[in-house]
C-alpha atoms as a printed R data frame, in Angstrom:
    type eleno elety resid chain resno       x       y       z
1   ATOM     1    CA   UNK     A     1 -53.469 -18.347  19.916
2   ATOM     2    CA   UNK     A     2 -50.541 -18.613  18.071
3   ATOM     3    CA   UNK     A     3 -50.910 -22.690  17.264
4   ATOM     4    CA   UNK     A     4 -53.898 -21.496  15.034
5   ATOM     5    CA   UNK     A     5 -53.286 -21.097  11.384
6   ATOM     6    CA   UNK     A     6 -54.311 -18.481   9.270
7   ATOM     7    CA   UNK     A     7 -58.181 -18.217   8.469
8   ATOM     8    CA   UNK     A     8 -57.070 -19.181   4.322
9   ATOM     9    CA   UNK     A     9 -55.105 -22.105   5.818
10  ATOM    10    CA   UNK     A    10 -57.419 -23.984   7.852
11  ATOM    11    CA   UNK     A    11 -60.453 -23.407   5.142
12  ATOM    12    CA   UNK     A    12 -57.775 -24.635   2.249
13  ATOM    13    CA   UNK     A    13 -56.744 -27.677   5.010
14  ATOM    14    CA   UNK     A    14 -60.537 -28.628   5.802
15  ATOM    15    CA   UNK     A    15 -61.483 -28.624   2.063
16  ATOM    16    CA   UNK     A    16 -58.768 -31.198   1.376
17  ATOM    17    CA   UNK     A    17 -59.921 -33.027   4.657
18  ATOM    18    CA   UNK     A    18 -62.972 -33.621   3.695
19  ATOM    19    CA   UNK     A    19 -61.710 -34.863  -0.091
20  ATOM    20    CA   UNK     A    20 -59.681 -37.322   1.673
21  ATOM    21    CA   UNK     A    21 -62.254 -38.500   4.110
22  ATOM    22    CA   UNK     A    22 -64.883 -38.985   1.641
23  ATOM    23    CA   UNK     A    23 -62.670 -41.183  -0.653
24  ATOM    24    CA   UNK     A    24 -63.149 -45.336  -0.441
25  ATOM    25    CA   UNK     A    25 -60.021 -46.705   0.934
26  ATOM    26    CA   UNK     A    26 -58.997 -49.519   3.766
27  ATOM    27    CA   UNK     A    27 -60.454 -47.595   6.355
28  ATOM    28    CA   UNK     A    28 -63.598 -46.912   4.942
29  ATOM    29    CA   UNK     A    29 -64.117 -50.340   3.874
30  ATOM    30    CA   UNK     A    30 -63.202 -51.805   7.032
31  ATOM    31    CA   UNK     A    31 -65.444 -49.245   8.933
32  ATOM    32    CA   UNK     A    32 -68.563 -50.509   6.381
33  ATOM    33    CA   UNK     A    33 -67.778 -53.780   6.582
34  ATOM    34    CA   UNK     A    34 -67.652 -54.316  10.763
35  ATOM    35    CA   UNK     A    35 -71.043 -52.182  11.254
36  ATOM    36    CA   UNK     A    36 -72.857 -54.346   8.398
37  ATOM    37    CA   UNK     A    37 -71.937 -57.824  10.099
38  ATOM    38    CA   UNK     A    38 -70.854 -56.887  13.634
39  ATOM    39    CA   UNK     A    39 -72.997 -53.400  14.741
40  ATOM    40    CA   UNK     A    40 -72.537 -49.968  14.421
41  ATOM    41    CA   UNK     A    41 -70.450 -49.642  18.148
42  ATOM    42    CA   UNK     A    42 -67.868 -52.711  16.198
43  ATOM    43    CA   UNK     A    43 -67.906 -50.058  13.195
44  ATOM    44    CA   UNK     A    44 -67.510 -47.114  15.833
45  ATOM    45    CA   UNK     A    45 -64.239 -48.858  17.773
46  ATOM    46    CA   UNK     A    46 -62.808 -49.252  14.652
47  ATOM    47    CA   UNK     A    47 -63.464 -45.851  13.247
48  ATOM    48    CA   UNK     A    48 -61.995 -44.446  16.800
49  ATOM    49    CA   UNK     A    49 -58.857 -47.066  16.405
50  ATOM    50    CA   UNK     A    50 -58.200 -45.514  13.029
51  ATOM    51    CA   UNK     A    51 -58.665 -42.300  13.980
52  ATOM    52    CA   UNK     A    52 -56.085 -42.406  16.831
53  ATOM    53    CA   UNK     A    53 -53.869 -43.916  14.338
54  ATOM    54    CA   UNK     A    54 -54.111 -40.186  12.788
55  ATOM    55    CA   UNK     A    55 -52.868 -38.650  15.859
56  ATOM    56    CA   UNK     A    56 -50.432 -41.300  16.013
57  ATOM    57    CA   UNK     A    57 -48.897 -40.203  12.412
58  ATOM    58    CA   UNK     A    58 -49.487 -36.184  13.430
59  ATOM    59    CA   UNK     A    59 -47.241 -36.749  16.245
60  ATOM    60    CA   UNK     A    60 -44.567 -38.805  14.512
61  ATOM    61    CA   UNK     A    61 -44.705 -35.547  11.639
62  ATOM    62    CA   UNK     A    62 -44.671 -32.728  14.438
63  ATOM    63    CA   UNK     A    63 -41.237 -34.539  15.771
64  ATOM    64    CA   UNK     A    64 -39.934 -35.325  12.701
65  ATOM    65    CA   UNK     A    65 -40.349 -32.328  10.748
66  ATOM    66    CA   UNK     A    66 -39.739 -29.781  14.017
67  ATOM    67    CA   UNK     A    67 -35.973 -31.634  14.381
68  ATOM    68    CA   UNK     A    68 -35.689 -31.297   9.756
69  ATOM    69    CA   UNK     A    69 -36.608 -27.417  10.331
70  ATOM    70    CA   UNK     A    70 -34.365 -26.943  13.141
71  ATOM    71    CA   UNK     A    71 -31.611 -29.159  11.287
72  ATOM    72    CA   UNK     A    72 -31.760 -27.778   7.380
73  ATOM    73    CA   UNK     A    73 -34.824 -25.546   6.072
74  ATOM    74    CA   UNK     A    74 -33.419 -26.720   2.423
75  ATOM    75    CA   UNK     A    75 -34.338 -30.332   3.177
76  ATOM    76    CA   UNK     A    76 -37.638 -29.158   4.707
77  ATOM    77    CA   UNK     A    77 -37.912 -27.368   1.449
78  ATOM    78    CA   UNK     A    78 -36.937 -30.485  -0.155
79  ATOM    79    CA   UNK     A    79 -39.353 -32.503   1.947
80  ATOM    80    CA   UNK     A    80 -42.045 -30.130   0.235
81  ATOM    81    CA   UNK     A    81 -41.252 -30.259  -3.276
82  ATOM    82    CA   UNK     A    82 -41.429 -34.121  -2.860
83  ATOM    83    CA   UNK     A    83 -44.801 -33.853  -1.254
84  ATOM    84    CA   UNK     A    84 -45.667 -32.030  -4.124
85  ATOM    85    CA   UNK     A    85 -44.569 -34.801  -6.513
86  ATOM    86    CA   UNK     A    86 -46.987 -37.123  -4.275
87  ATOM    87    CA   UNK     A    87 -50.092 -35.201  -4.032
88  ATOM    88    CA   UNK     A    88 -49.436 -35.220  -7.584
89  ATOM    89    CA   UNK     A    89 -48.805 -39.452  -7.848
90  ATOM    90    CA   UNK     A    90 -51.880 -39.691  -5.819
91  ATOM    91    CA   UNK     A    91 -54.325 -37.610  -8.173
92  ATOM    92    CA   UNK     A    92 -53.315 -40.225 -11.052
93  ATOM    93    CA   UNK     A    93 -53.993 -42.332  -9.245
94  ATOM    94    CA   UNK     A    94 -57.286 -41.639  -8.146
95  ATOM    95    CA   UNK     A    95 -58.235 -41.101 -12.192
96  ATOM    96    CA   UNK     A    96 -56.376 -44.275 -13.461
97  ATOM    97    CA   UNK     A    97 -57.349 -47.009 -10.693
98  ATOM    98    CA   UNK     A    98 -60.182 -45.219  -8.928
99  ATOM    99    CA   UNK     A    99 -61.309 -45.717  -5.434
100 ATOM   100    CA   UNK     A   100 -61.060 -49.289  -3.084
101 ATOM   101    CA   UNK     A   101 -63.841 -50.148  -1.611
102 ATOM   102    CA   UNK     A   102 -65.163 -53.559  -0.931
103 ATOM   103    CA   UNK     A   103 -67.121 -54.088   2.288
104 ATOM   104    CA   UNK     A   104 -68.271 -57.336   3.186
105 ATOM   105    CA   UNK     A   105 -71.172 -58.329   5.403
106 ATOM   106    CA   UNK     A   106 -70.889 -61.953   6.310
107 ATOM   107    CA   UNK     A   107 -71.769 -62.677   9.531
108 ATOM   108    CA   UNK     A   108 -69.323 -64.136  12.154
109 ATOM   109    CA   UNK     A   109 -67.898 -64.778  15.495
110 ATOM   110    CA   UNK     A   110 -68.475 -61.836  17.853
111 ATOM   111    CA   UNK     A   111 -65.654 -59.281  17.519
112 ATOM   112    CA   UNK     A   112 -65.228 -57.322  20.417
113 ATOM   113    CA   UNK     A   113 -64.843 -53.930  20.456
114 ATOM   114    CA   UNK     A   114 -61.310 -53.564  21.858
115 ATOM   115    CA   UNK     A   115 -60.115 -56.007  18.606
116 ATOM   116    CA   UNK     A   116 -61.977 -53.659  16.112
117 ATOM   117    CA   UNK     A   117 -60.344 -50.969  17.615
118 ATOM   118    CA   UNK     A   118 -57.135 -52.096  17.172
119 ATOM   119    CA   UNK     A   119 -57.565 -53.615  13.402
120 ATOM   120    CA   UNK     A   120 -58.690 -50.081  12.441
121 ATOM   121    CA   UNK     A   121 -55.594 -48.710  14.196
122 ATOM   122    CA   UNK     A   122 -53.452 -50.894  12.525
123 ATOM   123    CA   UNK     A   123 -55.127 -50.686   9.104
124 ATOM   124    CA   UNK     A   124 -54.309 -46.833   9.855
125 ATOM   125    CA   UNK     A   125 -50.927 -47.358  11.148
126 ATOM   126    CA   UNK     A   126 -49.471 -49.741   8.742
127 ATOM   127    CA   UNK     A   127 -50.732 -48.529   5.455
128 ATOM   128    CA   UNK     A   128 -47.947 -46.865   3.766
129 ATOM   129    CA   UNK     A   129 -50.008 -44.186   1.622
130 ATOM   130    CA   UNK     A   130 -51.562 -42.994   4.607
131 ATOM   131    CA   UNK     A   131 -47.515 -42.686   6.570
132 ATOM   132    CA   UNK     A   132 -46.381 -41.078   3.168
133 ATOM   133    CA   UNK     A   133 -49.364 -38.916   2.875
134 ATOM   134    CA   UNK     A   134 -49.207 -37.371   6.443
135 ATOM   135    CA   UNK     A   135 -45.195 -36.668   5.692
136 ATOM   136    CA   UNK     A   136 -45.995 -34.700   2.905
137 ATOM   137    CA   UNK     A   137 -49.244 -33.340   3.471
138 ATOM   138    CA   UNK     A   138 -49.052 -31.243   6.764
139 ATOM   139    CA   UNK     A   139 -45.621 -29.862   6.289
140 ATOM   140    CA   UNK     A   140 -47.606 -28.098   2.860
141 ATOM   141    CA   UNK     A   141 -49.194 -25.909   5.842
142 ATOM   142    CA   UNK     A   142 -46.840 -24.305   7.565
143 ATOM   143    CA   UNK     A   143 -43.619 -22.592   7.384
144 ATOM   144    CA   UNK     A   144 -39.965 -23.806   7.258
145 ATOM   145    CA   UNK     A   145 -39.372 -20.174   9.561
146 ATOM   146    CA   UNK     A   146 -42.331 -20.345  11.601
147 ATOM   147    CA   UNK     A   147 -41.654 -20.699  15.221
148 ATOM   148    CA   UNK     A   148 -45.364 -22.038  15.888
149 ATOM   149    CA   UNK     A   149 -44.823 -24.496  13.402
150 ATOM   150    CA   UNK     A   150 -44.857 -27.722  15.406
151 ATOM   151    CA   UNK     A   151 -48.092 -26.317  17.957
152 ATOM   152    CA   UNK     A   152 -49.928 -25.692  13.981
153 ATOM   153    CA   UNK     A   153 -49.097 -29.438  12.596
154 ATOM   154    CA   UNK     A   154 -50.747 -30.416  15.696
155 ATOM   155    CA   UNK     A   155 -53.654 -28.257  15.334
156 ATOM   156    CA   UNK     A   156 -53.951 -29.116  11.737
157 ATOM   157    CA   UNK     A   157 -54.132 -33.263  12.525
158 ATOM   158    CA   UNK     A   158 -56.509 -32.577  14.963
159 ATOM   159    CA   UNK     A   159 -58.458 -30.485  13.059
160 ATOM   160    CA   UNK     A   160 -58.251 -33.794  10.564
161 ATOM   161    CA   UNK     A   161 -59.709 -35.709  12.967
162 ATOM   162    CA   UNK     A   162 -62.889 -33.783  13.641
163 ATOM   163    CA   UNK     A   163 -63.432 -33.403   9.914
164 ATOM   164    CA   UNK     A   164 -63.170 -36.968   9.378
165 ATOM   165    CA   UNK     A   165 -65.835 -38.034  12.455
166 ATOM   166    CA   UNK     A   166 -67.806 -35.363  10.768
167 ATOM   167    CA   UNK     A   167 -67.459 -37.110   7.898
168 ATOM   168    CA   UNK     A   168 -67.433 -40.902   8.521
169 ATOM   169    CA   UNK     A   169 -69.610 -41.135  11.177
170 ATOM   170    CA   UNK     A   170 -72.926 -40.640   9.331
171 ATOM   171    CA   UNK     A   171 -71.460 -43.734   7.071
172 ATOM   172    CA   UNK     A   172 -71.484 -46.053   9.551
173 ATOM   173    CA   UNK     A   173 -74.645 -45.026  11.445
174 ATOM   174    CA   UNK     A   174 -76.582 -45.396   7.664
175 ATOM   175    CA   UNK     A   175 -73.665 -48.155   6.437
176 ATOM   176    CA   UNK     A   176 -76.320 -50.809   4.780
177 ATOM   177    CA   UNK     A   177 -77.512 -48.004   2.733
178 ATOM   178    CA   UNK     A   178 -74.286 -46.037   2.321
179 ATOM   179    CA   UNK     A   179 -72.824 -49.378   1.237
180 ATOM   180    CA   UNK     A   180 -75.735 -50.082  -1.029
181 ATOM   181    CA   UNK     A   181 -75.908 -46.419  -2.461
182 ATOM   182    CA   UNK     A   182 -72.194 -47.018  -2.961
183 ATOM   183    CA   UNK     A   183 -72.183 -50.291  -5.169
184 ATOM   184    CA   UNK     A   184 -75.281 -48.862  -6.903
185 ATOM   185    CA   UNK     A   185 -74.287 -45.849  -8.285
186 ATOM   186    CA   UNK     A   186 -69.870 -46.300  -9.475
187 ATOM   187    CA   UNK     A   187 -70.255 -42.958 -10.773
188 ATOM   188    CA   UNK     A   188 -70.551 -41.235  -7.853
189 ATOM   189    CA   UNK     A   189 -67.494 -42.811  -6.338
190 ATOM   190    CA   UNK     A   190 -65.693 -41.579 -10.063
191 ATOM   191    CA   UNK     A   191 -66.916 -38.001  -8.987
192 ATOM   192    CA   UNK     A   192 -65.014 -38.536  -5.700
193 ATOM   193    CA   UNK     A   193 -61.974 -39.757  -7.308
194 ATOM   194    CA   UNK     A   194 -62.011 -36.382  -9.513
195 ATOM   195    CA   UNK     A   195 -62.666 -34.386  -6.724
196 ATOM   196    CA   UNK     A   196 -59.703 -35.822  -5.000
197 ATOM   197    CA   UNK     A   197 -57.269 -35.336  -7.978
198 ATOM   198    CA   UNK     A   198 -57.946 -31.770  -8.516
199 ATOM   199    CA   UNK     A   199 -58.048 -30.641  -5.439
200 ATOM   200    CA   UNK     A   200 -54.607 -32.182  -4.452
201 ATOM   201    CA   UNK     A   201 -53.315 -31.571  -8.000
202 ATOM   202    CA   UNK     A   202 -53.789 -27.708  -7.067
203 ATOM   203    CA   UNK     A   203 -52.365 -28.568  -3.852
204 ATOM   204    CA   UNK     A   204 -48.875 -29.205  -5.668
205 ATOM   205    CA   UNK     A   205 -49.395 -26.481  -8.155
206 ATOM   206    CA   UNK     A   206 -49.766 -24.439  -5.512
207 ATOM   207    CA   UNK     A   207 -47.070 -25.591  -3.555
208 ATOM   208    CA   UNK     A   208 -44.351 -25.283  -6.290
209 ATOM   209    CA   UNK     A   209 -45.603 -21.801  -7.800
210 ATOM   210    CA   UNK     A   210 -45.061 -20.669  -4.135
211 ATOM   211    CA   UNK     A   211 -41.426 -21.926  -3.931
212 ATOM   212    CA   UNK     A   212 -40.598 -20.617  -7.288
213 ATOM   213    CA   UNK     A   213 -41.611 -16.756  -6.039
């Protein structure tokens, strides 16, 4: 199956996954926030809303970078040494602000479940880290000259997906004491944010000691 990555690829792509799915940001928050005042199926439709919002992105990447490699493999080259930069831009600042994550649980009027999937698809959609991050994170995975590139970026976002139900799932079916275990303990969120920084910051190493072979 030639959309499949290599074996080192997908375990280096799920590790980083799993970094990014674990860190407090918008999503998480709003996912917290809508099971502890609405229910855990208002947290779930907005968890699913996000998480289309991924495919959404992987889709938008796969045309977008399958027309760049097609059109110049220095700009896709370009495109990758930038991405670089970013992972790098987003380890700082992981270490110098920390994590977001605020979740509220006053109660309301009834949300249904077709508006909490849409607020987490737009929270997804319209947050500009998360567009920037997808542009430079995926293209990191594959090849400027390989043919199966665009079938592997879709494989790879996909493969994002599961990881992150894998992930975020058990946080909204336990969210009271997720949220709780969260606010309690602000040093286990710190050990998240370092996790994140040095795993992307040897993301870009990587990436640029590669280019410079």
């Amino acid at each position: 199956m030639t959309f499949i990555p290599d074996l080192s690829i997908l375990v280096q792509f799920a590790i980083a996954s799993v970094i990014l799915a674990i860190t407090p940001g918008p999503d998480m928050t709003l996912f917290v926030s809508r099971t502890l005042s609405q229910g855990r199926a208002t947290g779930f439709a907005s968890m699913s809303g996000a998480l289309f919002g991924t495919l959404v992105h992987t889709t938008l990447v796969v045309v977008g970078i399958s027309a760049l490699i097609v059109a110049s493999p220095m700009a896709f080259f370009v495109l990758k040494i930038f991405g670089a930069g970013y992972l790098v831009f987003l380890a700082w600042q992981a270490l110098t602000k920390g994590s977001a994550f605020s979740p509220e649980a006053k109660a309301g009027p009834r949300i249904s479940l077709f508006r909490s999937w849409m607020a987490g698809l737009g929270v997804n959609l319209l947050n500009p880290k998360v567009i920037l991050f997808f542009m430079t994170f995926l293209p990191q995975f594959v090849s400027a000259h390989d043919p199966h590139a665009p079938g592997k970026l879709f494989f790879l976002g996909a493969l994002f997906v599961v990881v992150s139900i894998v992930v975020t799932a058990p946080m909204v079916l336990a969210a009271e004491r997720f949220a709780a275990a969260m606010k309690a303990s602000p040093r286990v969120t710190r050990v998240v944010d370092y996790l994140f920084a040095g795993v992307f910051s040897a993301f870009a190493l990587k990436i640029l000691t590669a280019q410079a072979k």
